[in-house]
Amino acid sequence: MLGRPKIVLASGSPRRLALLNQAGIEPDALRPADVDETPKRGELPRACANRLARAKADAALKSVQLDDELRGSFIISADTVVAVGRRILPKANLVDEASQCLRLLSGRNHRVYTAITLVTPKEAFRQRLVETRVRFKRLSEDDIQAYIGSGEWRGKAGGYAVQGIAGSFVVKMVGSYTNVVGLPLYETTTLLAGEGFPIRFGWLNTVAV
């Protein structure tokens, strides 16, 4: 895309890419970072999200610095954490993990935090943390087993994907919906615009589907 600075998304998440596309921004490259996302002992949810988003940005920056085509790009990274109180729920990859998450979330409030890190072309770092409060309905064992069977929970923080079937579990949400999906668009575009990225460049002739 000529006429605007390059931008790199430090993620391999199809959801984050789709959200950035939704805002009319098409990344020039994806640079997912191989970062250990295990929370540190006693680490609070906010601190964990901030640390991991920064680590992903650092890793992507190192990759971009070695690439003549991408050097000097804007870089966006993000990390999403689902928490009940101070307890950070895992990114569920096993059935037992997902079942445990869903039983814990059933009929309760939880919080979803996404930290965004923006690296500017001059390699300055900007960060935002967004919090959304979510309440689930009381889930029956049939609800849980059927949702496990859907497979939508795999690799998702807290063992659910709000943009899919689990959207029907949400009784109430206070805050950003796109934050719960994985990339809060208002804060992301505001960060980019504040650093001079032309966020409206791709809006022309964009047709909603």
PDB file of N, CA and C in Angstrom, residues 121-207:
ATOM      1  N   PRO A 121       7.985   4.354  14.446  1.00  0.00           N
ATOM      2  CA  PRO A 121       9.126   4.225  13.536  1.00  0.00           C
ATOM      3  C   PRO A 121      10.450   4.666  14.168  1.00  0.00           C
ATOM      4  N   LYS A 122      10.375   5.529  15.180  1.00  0.00           N
ATOM      5  CA  LYS A 122      11.595   5.977  15.880  1.00  0.00           C
ATOM      6  C   LYS A 122      11.906   5.069  17.081  1.00  0.00           C
ATOM      7  N   GLU A 123      11.165   3.964  17.179  1.00  0.00           N
ATOM      8  CA  GLU A 123      11.368   2.947  18.209  1.00  0.00           C
ATOM      9  C   GLU A 123      11.045   3.444  19.617  1.00  0.00           C
ATOM     10  N   ALA A 124      10.106   4.373  19.693  1.00  0.00           N
ATOM     11  CA  ALA A 124       9.527   4.744  20.995  1.00  0.00           C
ATOM     12  C   ALA A 124       8.386   3.774  21.286  1.00  0.00           C
ATOM     13  N   PHE A 125       8.153   3.489  22.560  1.00  0.00           N
ATOM     14  CA  PHE A 125       7.103   2.554  22.968  1.00  0.00           C
ATOM     15  C   PHE A 125       5.951   3.303  23.618  1.00  0.00           C
ATOM     16  N   ARG A 126       4.751   2.957  23.214  1.00  0.00           N
ATOM     17  CA  ARG A 126       3.532   3.507  23.830  1.00  0.00           C
ATOM     18  C   ARG A 126       2.675   2.320  24.255  1.00  0.00           C
ATOM     19  N   GLN A 127       2.032   2.426  25.412  1.00  0.00           N
ATOM     20  CA  GLN A 127       1.238   1.287  25.899  1.00  0.00           C
ATOM     21  C   GLN A 127      -0.083   1.755  26.499  1.00  0.00           C
ATOM     22  N   ARG A 128      -1.112   0.925  26.308  1.00  0.00           N
ATOM     23  CA  ARG A 128      -2.423   1.149  26.918  1.00  0.00           C
ATOM     24  C   ARG A 128      -2.929  -0.179  27.470  1.00  0.00           C
ATOM     25  N   LEU A 129      -3.700  -0.095  28.534  1.00  0.00           N
ATOM     26  CA  LEU A 129      -4.345  -1.289  29.087  1.00  0.00           C
ATOM     27  C   LEU A 129      -5.843  -1.022  29.141  1.00  0.00           C
ATOM     28  N   VAL A 130      -6.618  -1.945  28.610  1.00  0.00           N
ATOM     29  CA  VAL A 130      -8.070  -1.794  28.543  1.00  0.00           C
ATOM     30  C   VAL A 130      -8.723  -2.914  29.359  1.00  0.00           C
ATOM     31  N   GLU A 131      -9.744  -2.555  30.121  1.00  0.00           N
ATOM     32  CA  GLU A 131     -10.439  -3.521  30.980  1.00  0.00           C
ATOM     33  C   GLU A 131     -11.918  -3.564  30.630  1.00  0.00           C
ATOM     34  N   THR A 132     -12.457  -4.759  30.494  1.00  0.00           N
ATOM     35  CA  THR A 132     -13.890  -4.956  30.271  1.00  0.00           C
ATOM     36  C   THR A 132     -14.418  -5.928  31.320  1.00  0.00           C
ATOM     37  N   ARG A 133     -15.565  -5.607  31.885  1.00  0.00           N
ATOM     38  CA  ARG A 133     -16.200  -6.508  32.855  1.00  0.00           C
ATOM     39  C   ARG A 133     -17.287  -7.311  32.139  1.00  0.00           C
ATOM     40  N   VAL A 134     -17.285  -8.607  32.378  1.00  0.00           N
ATOM     41  CA  VAL A 134     -18.218  -9.517  31.703  1.00  0.00           C
ATOM     42  C   VAL A 134     -18.897 -10.397  32.747  1.00  0.00           C
ATOM     43  N   ARG A 135     -20.204 -10.614  32.574  1.00  0.00           N
ATOM     44  CA  ARG A 135     -20.920 -11.561  33.430  1.00  0.00           C
ATOM     45  C   ARG A 135     -21.506 -12.664  32.568  1.00  0.00           C
ATOM     46  N   PHE A 136     -21.237 -13.905  32.948  1.00  0.00           N
ATOM     47  CA  PHE A 136     -21.801 -15.066  32.260  1.00  0.00           C
ATOM     48  C   PHE A 136     -23.083 -15.516  32.945  1.00  0.00           C
ATOM     49  N   LYS A 137     -23.979 -16.113  32.163  1.00  0.00           N
ATOM     50  CA  LYS A 137     -25.130 -16.794  32.740  1.00  0.00           C
ATOM     51  C   LYS A 137     -24.648 -18.041  33.486  1.00  0.00           C
ATOM     52  N   ARG A 138     -25.526 -18.632  34.259  1.00  0.00           N
ATOM     53  CA  ARG A 138     -25.176 -19.895  34.911  1.00  0.00           C
ATOM     54  C   ARG A 138     -25.190 -20.990  33.847  1.00  0.00           C
ATOM     55  N   LEU A 139     -24.075 -21.662  33.688  1.00  0.00           N
ATOM     56  CA  LEU A 139     -23.943 -22.677  32.647  1.00  0.00           C
ATOM     57  C   LEU A 139     -24.296 -24.053  33.199  1.00  0.00           C
ATOM     58  N   SER A 140     -25.172 -24.753  32.485  1.00  0.00           N
ATOM     59  CA  SER A 140     -25.479 -26.129  32.872  1.00  0.00           C
ATOM     60  C   SER A 140     -24.349 -27.040  32.410  1.00  0.00           C
ATOM     61  N   GLU A 141     -24.336 -28.252  32.918  1.00  0.00           N
ATOM     62  CA  GLU A 141     -23.324 -29.209  32.470  1.00  0.00           C
ATOM     63  C   GLU A 141     -23.497 -29.504  30.975  1.00  0.00           C
ATOM     64  N   ASP A 142     -24.740 -29.496  30.513  1.00  0.00           N
ATOM     65  CA  ASP A 142     -24.986 -29.692  29.073  1.00  0.00           C
ATOM     66  C   ASP A 142     -24.391 -28.544  28.252  1.00  0.00           C
ATOM     67  N   ASP A 143     -24.564 -27.301  28.762  1.00  0.00           N
ATOM     68  CA  ASP A 143     -23.965 -26.142  28.083  1.00  0.00           C
ATOM     69  C   ASP A 143     -22.456 -26.333  27.948  1.00  0.00           C
ATOM     70  N   ILE A 144     -21.831 -26.703  29.056  1.00  0.00           N
ATOM     71  CA  ILE A 144     -20.369 -26.829  29.090  1.00  0.00           C
ATOM     72  C   ILE A 144     -19.896 -27.928  28.143  1.00  0.00           C
ATOM     73  N   GLN A 145     -20.537 -29.082  28.214  1.00  0.00           N
ATOM     74  CA  GLN A 145     -20.103 -30.206  27.375  1.00  0.00           C
ATOM     75  C   GLN A 145     -20.316 -29.925  25.889  1.00  0.00           C
ATOM     76  N   ALA A 146     -21.445 -29.298  25.569  1.00  0.00           N
ATOM     77  CA  ALA A 146     -21.721 -28.975  24.162  1.00  0.00           C
ATOM     78  C   ALA A 146     -20.732 -27.931  23.653  1.00  0.00           C
ATOM     79  N   TYR A 147     -20.387 -26.953  24.495  1.00  0.00           N
ATOM     80  CA  TYR A 147     -19.422 -25.937  24.082  1.00  0.00           C
ATOM     81  C   TYR A 147     -18.030 -26.549  23.905  1.00  0.00           C
ATOM     82  N   ILE A 148     -17.668 -27.438  24.799  1.00  0.00           N
ATOM     83  CA  ILE A 148     -16.389 -28.147  24.650  1.00  0.00           C
ATOM     84  C   ILE A 148     -16.363 -28.880  23.302  1.00  0.00           C
ATOM     85  N   GLY A 149     -17.486 -29.476  22.949  1.00  0.00           N
ATOM     86  CA  GLY A 149     -17.585 -30.197  21.679  1.00  0.00           C
ATOM     87  C   GLY A 149     -17.433 -29.304  20.458  1.00  0.00           C
ATOM     88  N   SER A 150     -17.726 -28.012  20.614  1.00  0.00           N
ATOM     89  CA  SER A 150     -17.625 -27.084  19.481  1.00  0.00           C
ATOM     90  C   SER A 150     -16.174 -26.823  19.083  1.00  0.00           C
ATOM     91  N   GLY A 151     -15.264 -26.951  20.055  1.00  0.00           N
ATOM     92  CA  GLY A 151     -13.851 -26.695  19.780  1.00  0.00           C
ATOM     93  C   GLY A 151     -13.468 -25.228  19.717  1.00  0.00           C
ATOM     94  N   GLU A 152     -14.448 -24.325  19.870  1.00  0.00           N
ATOM     95  CA  GLU A 152     -14.158 -22.886  19.744  1.00  0.00           C
ATOM     96  C   GLU A 152     -13.217 -22.366  20.832  1.00  0.00           C
ATOM     97  N   TRP A 153     -13.123 -23.074  21.923  1.00  0.00           N
ATOM     98  CA  TRP A 153     -12.365 -22.616  23.097  1.00  0.00           C
ATOM     99  C   TRP A 153     -10.861 -22.795  22.945  1.00  0.00           C
ATOM    100  N   ARG A 154     -10.428 -23.596  21.991  1.00  0.00           N
ATOM    101  CA  ARG A 154      -8.999 -23.945  21.917  1.00  0.00           C
ATOM    102  C   ARG A 154      -8.112 -22.708  21.711  1.00  0.00           C
ATOM    103  N   GLY A 155      -7.142 -22.571  22.608  1.00  0.00           N
ATOM    104  CA  GLY A 155      -6.187 -21.475  22.503  1.00  0.00           C
ATOM    105  C   GLY A 155      -6.721 -20.126  22.930  1.00  0.00           C
ATOM    106  N   LYS A 156      -7.942 -20.110  23.473  1.00  0.00           N
ATOM    107  CA  LYS A 156      -8.557 -18.831  23.872  1.00  0.00           C
ATOM    108  C   LYS A 156      -8.355 -18.567  25.357  1.00  0.00           C
ATOM    109  N   ALA A 157      -8.026 -17.331  25.693  1.00  0.00           N
ATOM    110  CA  ALA A 157      -7.891 -16.933  27.089  1.00  0.00           C
ATOM    111  C   ALA A 157      -9.217 -17.150  27.800  1.00  0.00           C
ATOM    112  N   GLY A 158      -9.170 -17.836  28.937  1.00  0.00           N
ATOM    113  CA  GLY A 158     -10.388 -18.101  29.698  1.00  0.00           C
ATOM    114  C   GLY A 158     -11.225 -19.237  29.142  1.00  0.00           C
ATOM    115  N   GLY A 159     -10.780 -19.860  28.045  1.00  0.00           N
ATOM    116  CA  GLY A 159     -11.483 -21.007  27.496  1.00  0.00           C
ATOM    117  C   GLY A 159     -12.754 -20.675  26.727  1.00  0.00           C
ATOM    118  N   TYR A 160     -12.852 -19.438  26.202  1.00  0.00           N
ATOM    119  CA  TYR A 160     -14.033 -19.110  25.384  1.00  0.00           C
ATOM    120  C   TYR A 160     -13.702 -18.028  24.367  1.00  0.00           C
ATOM    121  N   ALA A 161     -14.508 -17.986  23.301  1.00  0.00           N
ATOM    122  CA  ALA A 161     -14.395 -16.963  22.258  1.00  0.00           C
ATOM    123  C   ALA A 161     -15.725 -16.212  22.203  1.00  0.00           C
ATOM    124  N   VAL A 162     -15.732 -14.965  22.643  1.00  0.00           N
ATOM    125  CA  VAL A 162     -16.990 -14.218  22.758  1.00  0.00           C
ATOM    126  C   VAL A 162     -17.626 -13.956  21.390  1.00  0.00           C
ATOM    127  N   GLN A 163     -16.812 -13.963  20.321  1.00  0.00           N
ATOM    128  CA  GLN A 163     -17.356 -13.695  18.983  1.00  0.00           C
ATOM    129  C   GLN A 163     -18.047 -14.905  18.383  1.00  0.00           C
ATOM    130  N   GLY A 164     -18.015 -16.030  19.112  1.00  0.00           N
ATOM    131  CA  GLY A 164     -18.673 -17.242  18.641  1.00  0.00           C
ATOM    132  C   GLY A 164     -19.856 -17.607  19.512  1.00  0.00           C
ATOM    133  N   ILE A 165     -20.039 -18.906  19.716  1.00  0.00           N
ATOM    134  CA  ILE A 165     -21.172 -19.419  20.492  1.00  0.00           C
ATOM    135  C   ILE A 165     -21.227 -18.825  21.893  1.00  0.00           C
ATOM    136  N   ALA A 166     -20.046 -18.618  22.502  1.00  0.00           N
ATOM    137  CA  ALA A 166     -19.999 -18.116  23.888  1.00  0.00           C
ATOM    138  C   ALA A 166     -20.575 -16.716  24.029  1.00  0.00           C
ATOM    139  N   GLY A 167     -20.776 -16.024  22.911  1.00  0.00           N
ATOM    140  CA  GLY A 167     -21.466 -14.733  22.995  1.00  0.00           C
ATOM    141  C   GLY A 167     -22.859 -14.879  23.610  1.00  0.00           C
ATOM    142  N   SER A 168     -23.451 -16.075  23.460  1.00  0.00           N
ATOM    143  CA  SER A 168     -24.790 -16.314  24.027  1.00  0.00           C
ATOM    144  C   SER A 168     -24.735 -16.575  25.527  1.00  0.00           C
ATOM    145  N   PHE A 169     -23.529 -16.698  26.098  1.00  0.00           N
ATOM    146  CA  PHE A 169     -23.394 -16.874  27.551  1.00  0.00           C
ATOM    147  C   PHE A 169     -23.368 -15.532  28.284  1.00  0.00           C
ATOM    148  N   VAL A 170     -23.146 -14.446  27.540  1.00  0.00           N
ATOM    149  CA  VAL A 170     -22.902 -13.144  28.172  1.00  0.00           C
ATOM    150  C   VAL A 170     -24.219 -12.480  28.572  1.00  0.00           C
ATOM    151  N   VAL A 171     -24.385 -12.298  29.871  1.00  0.00           N
ATOM    152  CA  VAL A 171     -25.555 -11.598  30.414  1.00  0.00           C
ATOM    153  C   VAL A 171     -25.339 -10.095  30.336  1.00  0.00           C
ATOM    154  N   LYS A 172     -24.119  -9.668  30.653  1.00  0.00           N
ATOM    155  CA  LYS A 172     -23.825  -8.240  30.717  1.00  0.00           C
ATOM    156  C   LYS A 172     -22.358  -8.012  30.397  1.00  0.00           C
ATOM    157  N   MET A 173     -22.093  -6.897  29.714  1.00  0.00           N
ATOM    158  CA  MET A 173     -20.713  -6.521  29.419  1.00  0.00           C
ATOM    159  C   MET A 173     -20.577  -5.021  29.640  1.00  0.00           C
ATOM    160  N   VAL A 174     -19.577  -4.627  30.398  1.00  0.00           N
ATOM    161  CA  VAL A 174     -19.332  -3.206  30.653  1.00  0.00           C
ATOM    162  C   VAL A 174     -17.946  -2.884  30.118  1.00  0.00           C
ATOM    163  N   GLY A 175     -17.897  -2.123  29.026  1.00  0.00           N
ATOM    164  CA  GLY A 175     -16.617  -1.787  28.419  1.00  0.00           C
ATOM    165  C   GLY A 175     -16.563  -2.219  26.967  1.00  0.00           C
ATOM    166  N   SER A 176     -15.358  -2.360  26.455  1.00  0.00           N
ATOM    167  CA  SER A 176     -15.115  -2.603  25.041  1.00  0.00           C
ATOM    168  C   SER A 176     -15.331  -4.061  24.650  1.00  0.00           C
ATOM    169  N   TYR A 177     -16.200  -4.274  23.652  1.00  0.00           N
ATOM    170  CA  TYR A 177     -16.408  -5.622  23.118  1.00  0.00           C
ATOM    171  C   TYR A 177     -15.169  -6.102  22.370  1.00  0.00           C
ATOM    172  N   THR A 178     -14.564  -5.208  21.546  1.00  0.00           N
ATOM    173  CA  THR A 178     -13.400  -5.634  20.769  1.00  0.00           C
ATOM    174  C   THR A 178     -12.221  -5.981  21.682  1.00  0.00           C
ATOM    175  N   ASN A 179     -12.192  -5.408  22.870  1.00  0.00           N
ATOM    176  CA  ASN A 179     -11.187  -5.794  23.860  1.00  0.00           C
ATOM    177  C   ASN A 179     -11.319  -7.267  24.224  1.00  0.00           C
ATOM    178  N   VAL A 180     -12.560  -7.736  24.401  1.00  0.00           N
ATOM    179  CA  VAL A 180     -12.795  -9.130  24.785  1.00  0.00           C
ATOM    180  C   VAL A 180     -12.423 -10.063  23.628  1.00  0.00           C
ATOM    181  N   VAL A 181     -12.623  -9.604  22.401  1.00  0.00           N
ATOM    182  CA  VAL A 181     -12.226 -10.409  21.240  1.00  0.00           C
ATOM    183  C   VAL A 181     -10.694 -10.493  21.135  1.00  0.00           C
ATOM    184  N   GLY A 182     -10.005  -9.411  21.554  1.00  0.00           N
ATOM    185  CA  GLY A 182      -8.545  -9.498  21.583  1.00  0.00           C
ATOM    186  C   GLY A 182      -7.768  -8.273  21.142  1.00  0.00           C
ATOM    187  N   LEU A 183      -8.463  -7.229  20.621  1.00  0.00           N
ATOM    188  CA  LEU A 183      -7.760  -6.004  20.235  1.00  0.00           C
ATOM    189  C   LEU A 183      -8.733  -4.828  20.321  1.00  0.00           C
ATOM    190  N   PRO A 184      -8.656  -4.040  21.395  1.00  0.00           N
ATOM    191  CA  PRO A 184      -9.596  -2.913  21.551  1.00  0.00           C
ATOM    192  C   PRO A 184      -9.348  -1.852  20.477  1.00  0.00           C
ATOM    193  N   LEU A 185     -10.303  -1.698  19.577  1.00  0.00           N
ATOM    194  CA  LEU A 185     -10.069  -0.881  18.389  1.00  0.00           C
ATOM    195  C   LEU A 185      -9.983   0.608  18.689  1.00  0.00           C
ATOM    196  N   TYR A 186     -10.806   1.106  19.598  1.00  0.00           N
ATOM    197  CA  TYR A 186     -10.749   2.542  19.898  1.00  0.00           C
ATOM    198  C   TYR A 186      -9.356   2.926  20.384  1.00  0.00           C
ATOM    199  N   GLU A 187      -8.847   2.183  21.359  1.00  0.00           N
ATOM    200  CA  GLU A 187      -7.540   2.507  21.927  1.00  0.00           C
ATOM    201  C   GLU A 187      -6.413   2.278  20.927  1.00  0.00           C
ATOM    202  N   THR A 188      -6.535   1.234  20.104  1.00  0.00           N
ATOM    203  CA  THR A 188      -5.498   0.944  19.112  1.00  0.00           C
ATOM    204  C   THR A 188      -5.409   2.057  18.073  1.00  0.00           C
ATOM    205  N   THR A 189      -6.555   2.452  17.527  1.00  0.00           N
ATOM    206  CA  THR A 189      -6.544   3.497  16.498  1.00  0.00           C
ATOM    207  C   THR A 189      -6.170   4.852  17.091  1.00  0.00           C
ATOM    208  N   THR A 190      -6.557   5.103  18.342  1.00  0.00           N
ATOM    209  CA  THR A 190      -6.185   6.362  18.992  1.00  0.00           C
ATOM    210  C   THR A 190      -4.674   6.438  19.202  1.00  0.00           C
ATOM    211  N   LEU A 191      -4.078   5.324  19.638  1.00  0.00           N
ATOM    212  CA  LEU A 191      -2.614   5.272  19.796  1.00  0.00           C
ATOM    213  C   LEU A 191      -1.920   5.549  18.459  1.00  0.00           C
ATOM    214  N   LEU A 192      -2.379   4.862  17.410  1.00  0.00           N
ATOM    215  CA  LEU A 192      -1.761   5.035  16.096  1.00  0.00           C
ATOM    216  C   LEU A 192      -1.909   6.472  15.593  1.00  0.00           C
ATOM    217  N   ALA A 193      -3.112   7.015  15.701  1.00  0.00           N
ATOM    218  CA  ALA A 193      -3.352   8.383  15.221  1.00  0.00           C
ATOM    219  C   ALA A 193      -2.502   9.384  15.993  1.00  0.00           C
ATOM    220  N   GLY A 194      -2.352   9.142  17.280  1.00  0.00           N
ATOM    221  CA  GLY A 194      -1.560  10.048  18.120  1.00  0.00           C
ATOM    222  C   GLY A 194      -0.088  10.079  17.735  1.00  0.00           C
ATOM    223  N   GLU A 195       0.382   9.012  17.087  1.00  0.00           N
ATOM    224  CA  GLU A 195       1.775   8.954  16.654  1.00  0.00           C
ATOM    225  C   GLU A 195       1.928   9.244  15.155  1.00  0.00           C
ATOM    226  N   GLY A 196       0.847   9.730  14.533  1.00  0.00           N
ATOM    227  CA  GLY A 196       0.941  10.185  13.150  1.00  0.00           C
ATOM    228  C   GLY A 196       0.619   9.160  12.085  1.00  0.00           C
ATOM    229  N   PHE A 197       0.122   7.966  12.489  1.00  0.00           N
ATOM    230  CA  PHE A 197      -0.257   6.983  11.481  1.00  0.00           C
ATOM    231  C   PHE A 197      -1.598   7.378  10.868  1.00  0.00           C
ATOM    232  N   PRO A 198      -1.711   7.405   9.534  1.00  0.00           N
ATOM    233  CA  PRO A 198      -2.960   7.837   8.881  1.00  0.00           C
ATOM    234  C   PRO A 198      -4.017   6.722   8.914  1.00  0.00           C
ATOM    235  N   ILE A 199      -4.756   6.647  10.004  1.00  0.00           N
ATOM    236  CA  ILE A 199      -5.669   5.521  10.189  1.00  0.00           C
ATOM    237  C   ILE A 199      -6.813   5.508   9.174  1.00  0.00           C
ATOM    238  N   ARG A 200      -7.117   6.653   8.552  1.00  0.00           N
ATOM    239  CA  ARG A 200      -8.239   6.700   7.590  1.00  0.00           C
ATOM    240  C   ARG A 200      -7.801   6.381   6.162  1.00  0.00           C
ATOM    241  N   PHE A 201      -6.507   6.128   5.972  1.00  0.00           N
ATOM    242  CA  PHE A 201      -5.973   5.934   4.617  1.00  0.00           C
ATOM    243  C   PHE A 201      -6.692   4.816   3.876  1.00  0.00           C
ATOM    244  N   GLY A 202      -7.007   3.725   4.578  1.00  0.00           N
ATOM    245  CA  GLY A 202      -7.623   2.574   3.919  1.00  0.00           C
ATOM    246  C   GLY A 202      -9.134   2.602   3.887  1.00  0.00           C
ATOM    247  N   TRP A 203      -9.735   3.705   4.340  1.00  0.00           N
ATOM    248  CA  TRP A 203     -11.202   3.748   4.414  1.00  0.00           C
ATOM    249  C   TRP A 203     -11.861   3.941   3.055  1.00  0.00           C
ATOM    250  N   LEU A 204     -11.161   4.583   2.136  1.00  0.00           N
ATOM    251  CA  LEU A 204     -11.743   4.884   0.839  1.00  0.00           C
ATOM    252  C   LEU A 204     -12.076   3.591   0.099  1.00  0.00           C
ATOM    253  N   ASN A 205     -13.300   3.507  -0.375  1.00  0.00           N
ATOM    254  CA  ASN A 205     -13.776   2.340  -1.127  1.00  0.00           C
ATOM    255  C   ASN A 205     -13.818   1.053  -0.312  1.00  0.00           C
ATOM    256  N   THR A 206     -13.799   1.189   1.023  1.00  0.00           N
ATOM    257  CA  THR A 206     -13.970   0.010   1.869  1.00  0.00           C
ATOM    258  C   THR A 206     -15.460  -0.320   1.923  1.00  0.00           C
ATOM    259  N   VAL A 207     -15.795  -1.528   1.543  1.00  0.00           N
ATOM    260  CA  VAL A 207     -17.201  -1.948   1.544  1.00  0.00           C
ATOM    261  C   VAL A 207     -17.414  -2.943   2.679  1.00  0.00           C
TER     262      VAL A 207
END
